[in-house]
Structure formats: C-alpha cells, structure tokens
PDB file of C-alpha atoms in Angstrom:
ATOM      1  CA  MET A 292       6.517 161.431 173.424  1.00  0.00           C
ATOM      2  CA  GLY A 293       7.577 161.544 169.775  1.00  0.00           C
ATOM      3  CA  LYS A 294       6.880 158.963 167.137  1.00  0.00           C
ATOM      4  CA  GLY A 295       9.435 156.288 166.200  1.00  0.00           C
ATOM      5  CA  SER A 296       9.271 157.298 162.568  1.00  0.00           C
ATOM      6  CA  ASP A 297       7.927 160.107 160.448  1.00  0.00           C
ATOM      7  CA  ARG A 298       5.288 157.570 159.355  1.00  0.00           C
ATOM      8  CA  GLY A 299       4.058 157.200 162.941  1.00  0.00           C
ATOM      9  CA  GLU A 300       4.998 153.517 163.087  1.00  0.00           C
ATOM     10  CA  ARG A 301       5.565 151.592 166.297  1.00  0.00           C
ATOM     11  CA  ILE A 302       8.604 149.413 165.741  1.00  0.00           C
ATOM     12  CA  ALA A 303       9.988 146.477 167.716  1.00  0.00           C
ATOM     13  CA  VAL A 304      13.521 145.198 167.148  1.00  0.00           C
ATOM     14  CA  LEU A 305      13.805 141.649 168.470  1.00  0.00           C
ATOM     15  CA  CYS A 306      17.420 140.557 168.958  1.00  0.00           C
ATOM     16  CA  VAL A 307      17.314 136.778 169.165  1.00  0.00           C
ATOM     17  CA  GLY A 308      20.013 134.417 170.402  1.00  0.00           C
ATOM     18  CA  ASN A 309      21.805 132.673 173.228  1.00  0.00           C
ATOM     19  CA  ARG A 310      24.833 134.521 174.613  1.00  0.00           C
ATOM     20  CA  LEU A 311      26.247 131.224 175.910  1.00  0.00           C
ATOM     21  CA  MET A 312      26.457 129.507 172.529  1.00  0.00           C
ATOM     22  CA  LEU A 313      29.190 131.399 170.630  1.00  0.00           C
ATOM     23  CA  ASP A 314      27.816 132.795 167.317  1.00  0.00           C
ATOM     24  CA  ASP A 315      24.240 132.113 168.375  1.00  0.00           C
ATOM     25  CA  GLY A 316      24.812 135.154 170.612  1.00  0.00           C
ATOM     26  CA  LEU A 317      24.814 137.436 167.564  1.00  0.00           C
ATOM     27  CA  GLY A 318      21.391 138.968 168.300  1.00  0.00           C
ATOM     28  CA  PRO A 319      22.316 139.884 171.884  1.00  0.00           C
ATOM     29  CA  ALA A 320      25.635 141.327 170.622  1.00  0.00           C
ATOM     30  CA  VAL A 321      23.678 143.585 168.235  1.00  0.00           C
ATOM     31  CA  TYR A 322      21.400 144.568 171.121  1.00  0.00           C
ATOM     32  CA  ASP A 323      24.429 145.579 173.219  1.00  0.00           C
ATOM     33  CA  ALA A 324      26.027 147.537 170.363  1.00  0.00           C
ATOM     34  CA  VAL A 325      22.834 149.472 169.623  1.00  0.00           C
ATOM     35  CA  ARG A 326      22.240 150.237 173.324  1.00  0.00           C
ATOM     36  CA  GLU A 327      25.827 151.461 173.727  1.00  0.00           C
ATOM     37  CA  GLY A 328      26.136 153.416 170.484  1.00  0.00           C
ATOM     38  CA  TYR A 329      22.693 154.820 169.702  1.00  0.00           C
ATOM     39  CA  CYS A 330      19.585 156.434 171.166  1.00  0.00           C
ATOM     40  CA  LEU A 331      16.257 155.264 169.779  1.00  0.00           C
ATOM     41  CA  PRO A 332      13.018 157.256 170.045  1.00  0.00           C
ATOM     42  CA  PRO A 333      10.214 156.106 172.376  1.00  0.00           C
ATOM     43  CA  ASP A 334       8.198 154.369 169.648  1.00  0.00           C
ATOM     44  CA  VAL A 335      11.074 152.024 168.773  1.00  0.00           C
ATOM     45  CA  ASP A 336      11.547 149.255 171.319  1.00  0.00           C
ATOM     46  CA  LEU A 337      14.712 147.164 171.346  1.00  0.00           C
ATOM     47  CA  TYR A 338      14.528 143.720 172.977  1.00  0.00           C
ATOM     48  CA  ASP A 339      17.188 141.169 173.917  1.00  0.00           C
ATOM     49  CA  LEU A 340      14.901 138.147 173.692  1.00  0.00           C
ATOM     50  CA  GLY A 341      17.066 135.124 174.070  1.00  0.00           C
ATOM     51  CA  CYS A 342      14.904 132.807 171.981  1.00  0.00           C
ATOM     52  CA  LEU A 343      11.874 133.903 169.974  1.00  0.00           C
ATOM     53  CA  THR A 344       8.742 132.411 171.515  1.00  0.00           C
ATOM     54  CA  LEU A 345       4.998 132.631 171.146  1.00  0.00           C
ATOM     55  CA  ASP A 346       5.117 134.881 174.209  1.00  0.00           C
ATOM     56  CA  MET A 347       5.855 137.631 171.663  1.00  0.00           C
ATOM     57  CA  LEU A 348       2.452 137.129 170.006  1.00  0.00           C
ATOM     58  CA  ASN A 349       1.139 140.367 171.498  1.00  0.00           C
ATOM     59  CA  ALA A 350       4.033 142.215 169.865  1.00  0.00           C
ATOM     60  CA  VAL A 351       2.406 141.510 166.510  1.00  0.00           C
ATOM     61  CA  ARG A 352      -0.695 143.247 167.833  1.00  0.00           C
ATOM     62  CA  ASP A 353       1.159 146.173 169.407  1.00  0.00           C
ATOM     63  CA  TYR A 354       3.624 147.082 166.643  1.00  0.00           C
ATOM     64  CA  ASP A 355       3.402 148.121 162.999  1.00  0.00           C
ATOM     65  CA  LEU A 356       6.822 146.694 162.140  1.00  0.00           C
ATOM     66  CA  ILE A 357       8.775 143.897 163.782  1.00  0.00           C
ATOM     67  CA  ILE A 358      12.435 143.477 162.870  1.00  0.00           C
ATOM     68  CA  THR A 359      14.243 140.368 164.061  1.00  0.00           C
ATOM     69  CA  VAL A 360      18.018 140.207 164.246  1.00  0.00           C
ATOM     70  CA  ASP A 361      19.312 136.655 164.359  1.00  0.00           C
ATOM     71  CA  ALA A 362      22.146 134.338 163.430  1.00  0.00           C
ATOM     72  CA  VAL A 363      21.525 132.242 160.310  1.00  0.00           C
ATOM     73  CA  ASP A 364      23.233 129.150 158.993  1.00  0.00           C
ATOM     74  CA  GLY A 365      23.153 127.015 155.865  1.00  0.00           C
ATOM     75  CA  THR A 366      23.359 129.852 153.335  1.00  0.00           C
ATOM     76  CA  ASP A 367      26.662 128.772 151.725  1.00  0.00           C
ATOM     77  CA  ALA A 368      27.808 132.378 152.227  1.00  0.00           C
ATOM     78  CA  ALA A 369      30.972 133.313 154.093  1.00  0.00           C
ATOM     79  CA  PRO A 370      30.642 133.869 157.846  1.00  0.00           C
ATOM     80  CA  GLY A 371      29.855 137.537 158.446  1.00  0.00           C
ATOM     81  CA  THR A 372      27.629 137.901 155.374  1.00  0.00           C
ATOM     82  CA  VAL A 373      24.579 140.021 156.224  1.00  0.00           C
ATOM     83  CA  PHE A 374      21.103 139.151 154.933  1.00  0.00           C
ATOM     84  CA  ARG A 375      17.906 141.204 154.777  1.00  0.00           C
ATOM     85  CA  TYR A 376      14.762 139.220 154.018  1.00  0.00           C
ATOM     86  CA  ALA A 377      11.044 138.989 154.624  1.00  0.00           C
ATOM     87  CA  PRO A 378       9.804 136.319 157.044  1.00  0.00           C
ATOM     88  CA  ASP A 379       8.264 134.325 154.173  1.00  0.00           C
ATOM     89  CA  ASP A 380      11.612 134.229 152.340  1.00  0.00           C
ATOM     90  CA  MET A 381      12.996 131.866 154.958  1.00  0.00           C
ATOM     91  CA  ALA A 382       9.763 130.125 155.778  1.00  0.00           C
ATOM     92  CA  ARG A 383       9.466 126.410 155.522  1.00  0.00           C
ATOM     93  CA  ARG A 384      12.905 125.939 153.952  1.00  0.00           C
ATOM     94  CA  SER A 385      15.027 123.045 155.060  1.00  0.00           C
ATOM     95  CA  ALA A 386      18.267 124.937 154.404  1.00  0.00           C
ATOM     96  CA  GLY A 387      19.523 128.362 153.499  1.00  0.00           C
ATOM     97  CA  THR A 388      18.744 131.494 155.464  1.00  0.00           C
ATOM     98  CA  GLN A 389      17.545 129.392 158.356  1.00  0.00           C
ATOM     99  CA  SER A 390      17.227 130.922 161.770  1.00  0.00           C
ATOM    100  CA  LEU A 391      18.979 128.853 164.382  1.00  0.00           C
ATOM    101  CA  HIS A 392      15.872 128.847 166.541  1.00  0.00           C
ATOM    102  CA  ASP A 393      12.865 126.565 166.522  1.00  0.00           C
ATOM    103  CA  LEU A 394      10.352 129.418 166.265  1.00  0.00           C
ATOM    104  CA  ARG A 395      10.914 131.690 163.305  1.00  0.00           C
ATOM    105  CA  LEU A 396       9.343 135.094 162.732  1.00  0.00           C
ATOM    106  CA  VAL A 397       7.088 133.602 160.064  1.00  0.00           C
ATOM    107  CA  ASP A 398       5.745 131.116 162.636  1.00  0.00           C
ATOM    108  CA  LEU A 399       4.949 133.990 164.969  1.00  0.00           C
ATOM    109  CA  PHE A 400       3.117 135.821 162.169  1.00  0.00           C
ATOM    110  CA  ASP A 401       1.237 132.674 161.156  1.00  0.00           C
ATOM    111  CA  ALA A 402      -0.044 132.323 164.730  1.00  0.00           C
ATOM    112  CA  ALA A 403      -0.891 136.039 164.847  1.00  0.00           C
ATOM    113  CA  LEU A 404      -2.959 135.798 161.660  1.00  0.00           C
ATOM    114  CA  LEU A 405      -5.218 133.308 163.404  1.00  0.00           C
ATOM    115  CA  LEU A 406      -5.959 136.040 165.952  1.00  0.00           C
ATOM    116  CA  ASP A 407      -6.281 138.701 163.215  1.00  0.00           C
ATOM    117  CA  TYR A 408      -3.140 140.519 164.394  1.00  0.00           C
ATOM    118  CA  ARG A 409      -1.167 142.122 161.602  1.00  0.00           C
ATOM    119  CA  ALA A 410       2.262 143.709 161.513  1.00  0.00           C
ATOM    120  CA  GLU A 411       4.946 143.983 158.881  1.00  0.00           C
ATOM    121  CA  GLY A 412       7.956 141.751 159.450  1.00  0.00           C
ATOM    122  CA  LEU A 413      11.575 142.054 158.417  1.00  0.00           C
ATOM    123  CA  CYS A 414      14.520 139.815 159.220  1.00  0.00           C
ATOM    124  CA  LEU A 415      18.145 140.842 159.436  1.00  0.00           C
ATOM    125  CA  GLY A 416      20.587 138.015 159.832  1.00  0.00           C
ATOM    126  CA  MET A 417      24.213 137.077 159.502  1.00  0.00           C
ATOM    127  CA  GLN A 418      25.763 133.839 158.353  1.00  0.00           C
ATOM    128  CA  VAL A 419      27.639 132.467 161.333  1.00  0.00           C
ATOM    129  CA  GLU A 420      30.710 130.281 161.660  1.00  0.00           C
ATOM    130  CA  ASN A 421      30.003 128.252 164.805  1.00  0.00           C
ATOM    131  CA  PRO A 422      26.397 128.363 165.994  1.00  0.00           C
ATOM    132  CA  CYS A 423      26.578 125.233 168.158  1.00  0.00           C
ATOM    133  CA  PRO A 424      29.768 124.906 170.186  1.00  0.00           C
ATOM    134  CA  SER A 425      30.278 121.635 172.020  1.00  0.00           C
ATOM    135  CA  GLU A 426      30.389 123.492 175.341  1.00  0.00           C
ATOM    136  CA  VAL A 427      29.329 126.874 176.690  1.00  0.00           C
ATOM    137  CA  ALA A 428      31.282 129.622 174.970  1.00  0.00           C
ATOM    138  CA  ILE A 429      30.565 133.320 175.402  1.00  0.00           C
ATOM    139  CA  GLY A 430      31.529 135.625 172.534  1.00  0.00           C
ATOM    140  CA  LEU A 431      31.540 135.502 168.760  1.00  0.00           C
ATOM    141  CA  THR A 432      33.978 133.867 166.355  1.00  0.00           C
ATOM    142  CA  PRO A 433      36.473 136.349 164.826  1.00  0.00           C
ATOM    143  CA  ALA A 434      34.745 136.500 161.416  1.00  0.00           C
ATOM    144  CA  VAL A 435      31.335 137.181 162.943  1.00  0.00           C
ATOM    145  CA  HIS A 436      32.700 139.621 165.528  1.00  0.00           C
ATOM    146  CA  GLY A 437      34.535 141.512 162.770  1.00  0.00           C
ATOM    147  CA  ALA A 438      31.319 141.853 160.738  1.00  0.00           C
ATOM    148  CA  LEU A 439      29.142 142.825 163.721  1.00  0.00           C
ATOM    149  CA  PRO A 440      29.392 146.585 162.963  1.00  0.00           C
ATOM    150  CA  LEU A 441      28.024 145.941 159.466  1.00  0.00           C
ATOM    151  CA  LEU A 442      24.928 144.235 160.880  1.00  0.00           C
ATOM    152  CA  VAL A 443      24.435 147.037 163.423  1.00  0.00           C
ATOM    153  CA  GLU A 444      24.787 149.655 160.669  1.00  0.00           C
ATOM    154  CA  THR A 445      22.340 147.695 158.501  1.00  0.00           C
ATOM    155  CA  LEU A 446      19.772 147.784 161.308  1.00  0.00           C
ATOM    156  CA  VAL A 447      20.333 151.501 161.920  1.00  0.00           C
ATOM    157  CA  ALA A 448      20.125 152.213 158.175  1.00  0.00           C
ATOM    158  CA  GLU A 449      16.814 150.314 157.986  1.00  0.00           C
ATOM    159  CA  LEU A 450      15.395 152.419 160.803  1.00  0.00           C
ATOM    160  CA  VAL A 451      16.649 155.687 159.284  1.00  0.00           C
ATOM    161  CA  HIS A 452      15.273 154.647 155.886  1.00  0.00           C
ATOM    162  CA  ARG A 453      11.861 154.273 157.542  1.00  0.00           C
ATOM    163  CA  GLY A 454      12.068 157.793 158.916  1.00  0.00           C
ATOM    164  CA  VAL A 455      13.172 156.954 162.458  1.00  0.00           C
ATOM    165  CA  ASP A 456      15.154 159.686 164.211  1.00  0.00           C
ATOM    166  CA  VAL A 457      18.088 157.548 165.356  1.00  0.00           C
ATOM    167  CA  ARG A 458      20.777 159.409 167.274  1.00  0.00           C
ATOM    168  CA  ARG A 459      24.282 158.459 168.306  1.00  0.00           C
ATOM    169  CA  ALA A 460      24.854 158.071 172.034  1.00  0.00           C
ATOM    170  CA  ASP A 461      26.188 161.659 172.065  1.00  0.00           C
ATOM    171  CA  GLY A 462      22.863 162.928 170.646  1.00  0.00           C
ATOM    172  CA  THR A 463      23.969 163.701 167.091  1.00  0.00           C
ATOM    173  CA  PRO A 464      21.675 162.439 164.324  1.00  0.00           C
ATOM    174  CA  VAL A 465      22.679 159.349 162.364  1.00  0.00           C
ATOM    175  CA  VAL A 466      22.291 160.859 158.934  1.00  0.00           C
ATOM    176  CA  GLY A 467      25.186 161.825 156.723  1.00  0.00           C
ATOM    177  CA  GLN A 468      25.455 163.475 153.360  1.00  0.00           C
ATOM    178  CA  GLY A 469      22.758 162.201 151.006  1.00  0.00           C
ATOM    179  CA  GLY A 470      20.906 160.540 153.890  1.00  0.00           C
ATOM    180  CA  ALA A 471      23.487 157.740 154.358  1.00  0.00           C
ATOM    181  CA  THR A 472      23.928 156.439 157.872  1.00  0.00           C
ATOM    182  CA  VAL A 473      27.200 157.161 159.572  1.00  0.00           C
ATOM    183  CA  PRO A 474      28.769 154.672 162.005  1.00  0.00           C
ATOM    184  CA  PRO A 475      29.340 155.817 165.595  1.00  0.00           C
ATOM    185  CA  GLY A 476      32.508 157.834 166.025  1.00  0.00           C
ATOM    186  CA  GLU A 477      32.568 159.200 162.478  1.00  0.00           C
ATOM    187  CA  GLY A 478      31.554 162.734 161.537  1.00  0.00           C
ATOM    188  CA  ALA A 479      28.207 163.549 159.968  1.00  0.00           C
TER     189      ALA A 479
END
C-alpha cells in the first residue's frame, strides 16, 4: 500500500452535513463528487460523517492531518464563497465562519489534547444560502450547487499541494502544467 502523500502523512477528509437539510448537505455533496470523480490513495480516507461528533476522537490519534468540509454561515460573503481556515480561526466566535454544527473541529482537537492526541487540522467551508429549511429538503440551493465544483477542486488542490497522488476516476493524475489541479473532464 502506498502513502497518501510524499510526506508519508495519513489524511482524513471529514465531509460534515445533513443531506436532508438543503445547504447543510454541502459536505455530503462534496463527498459524492470526490467519490465519483477521483481516486484517492490508501492513506487518504474520505468520510461522509453526517454530523461531527466526539466519536471521531480516535481520528485525531490515527491521522496526521484532518480536513473537514462543511457548510458555514454568518460570514457576510455571497453564497458559494469558499473558505480555507485553521480550526482556531473559527473557534469560539459567535458569528462569521461558523460551522452549522454544534461540535466544531476545534472542539474535537481540544478534547484530543486532553488525551495527548495531536493532528493538524484544516477546515474548508462554503457560505451557504439556506442552511435550515423549514421542512426536509434534499439538494443544494442554486448558488451553492453552482459553486460546488470550486469547493471540490479546492479540496483536491489542497491534497495535491500536500503531495497526495490524486487521480481522476479514469486513472489520470490530477496535476496540470505548473502543478495546478485540473477539474475532471479537462485535459492535463
């Protein structure tokens, strides 16, 4: 089995969200797009979590890097705007870059520190339009759905930047001229 990156890192990508709550289903939509469009090496694990819970505490022990992909709200940015931030950048804020879920990655890392577990954390998020529909609604709003490829490409670019051998579903590498990632369906 090969390594997930040329640095030998074990990486977990945690796609967080509720498919039944419109834009809150952003993380699972990213999960689906990555599974359909890309092949990840054995040392990169992709999870469709639903909601982030303390059940993932062992992930902090088992991985070198944990990337969460989640819907965010309260940023004053337009729906579809992609954010990349460290867990502490959103920690303990009452607004702005807030995960829609009660447990944030920083909370998971705070609990892990008590057990002396250490991993690097990174959050990728997108400002959503409707994170809390009044009734069950599967799918994403048009603005968020339209920007979904950008968030997927941002995740893939992050992995490639870290030396991960990401491949398209057809087996071709996801590296273009100058090392830039290339979306699925476009030539290298």
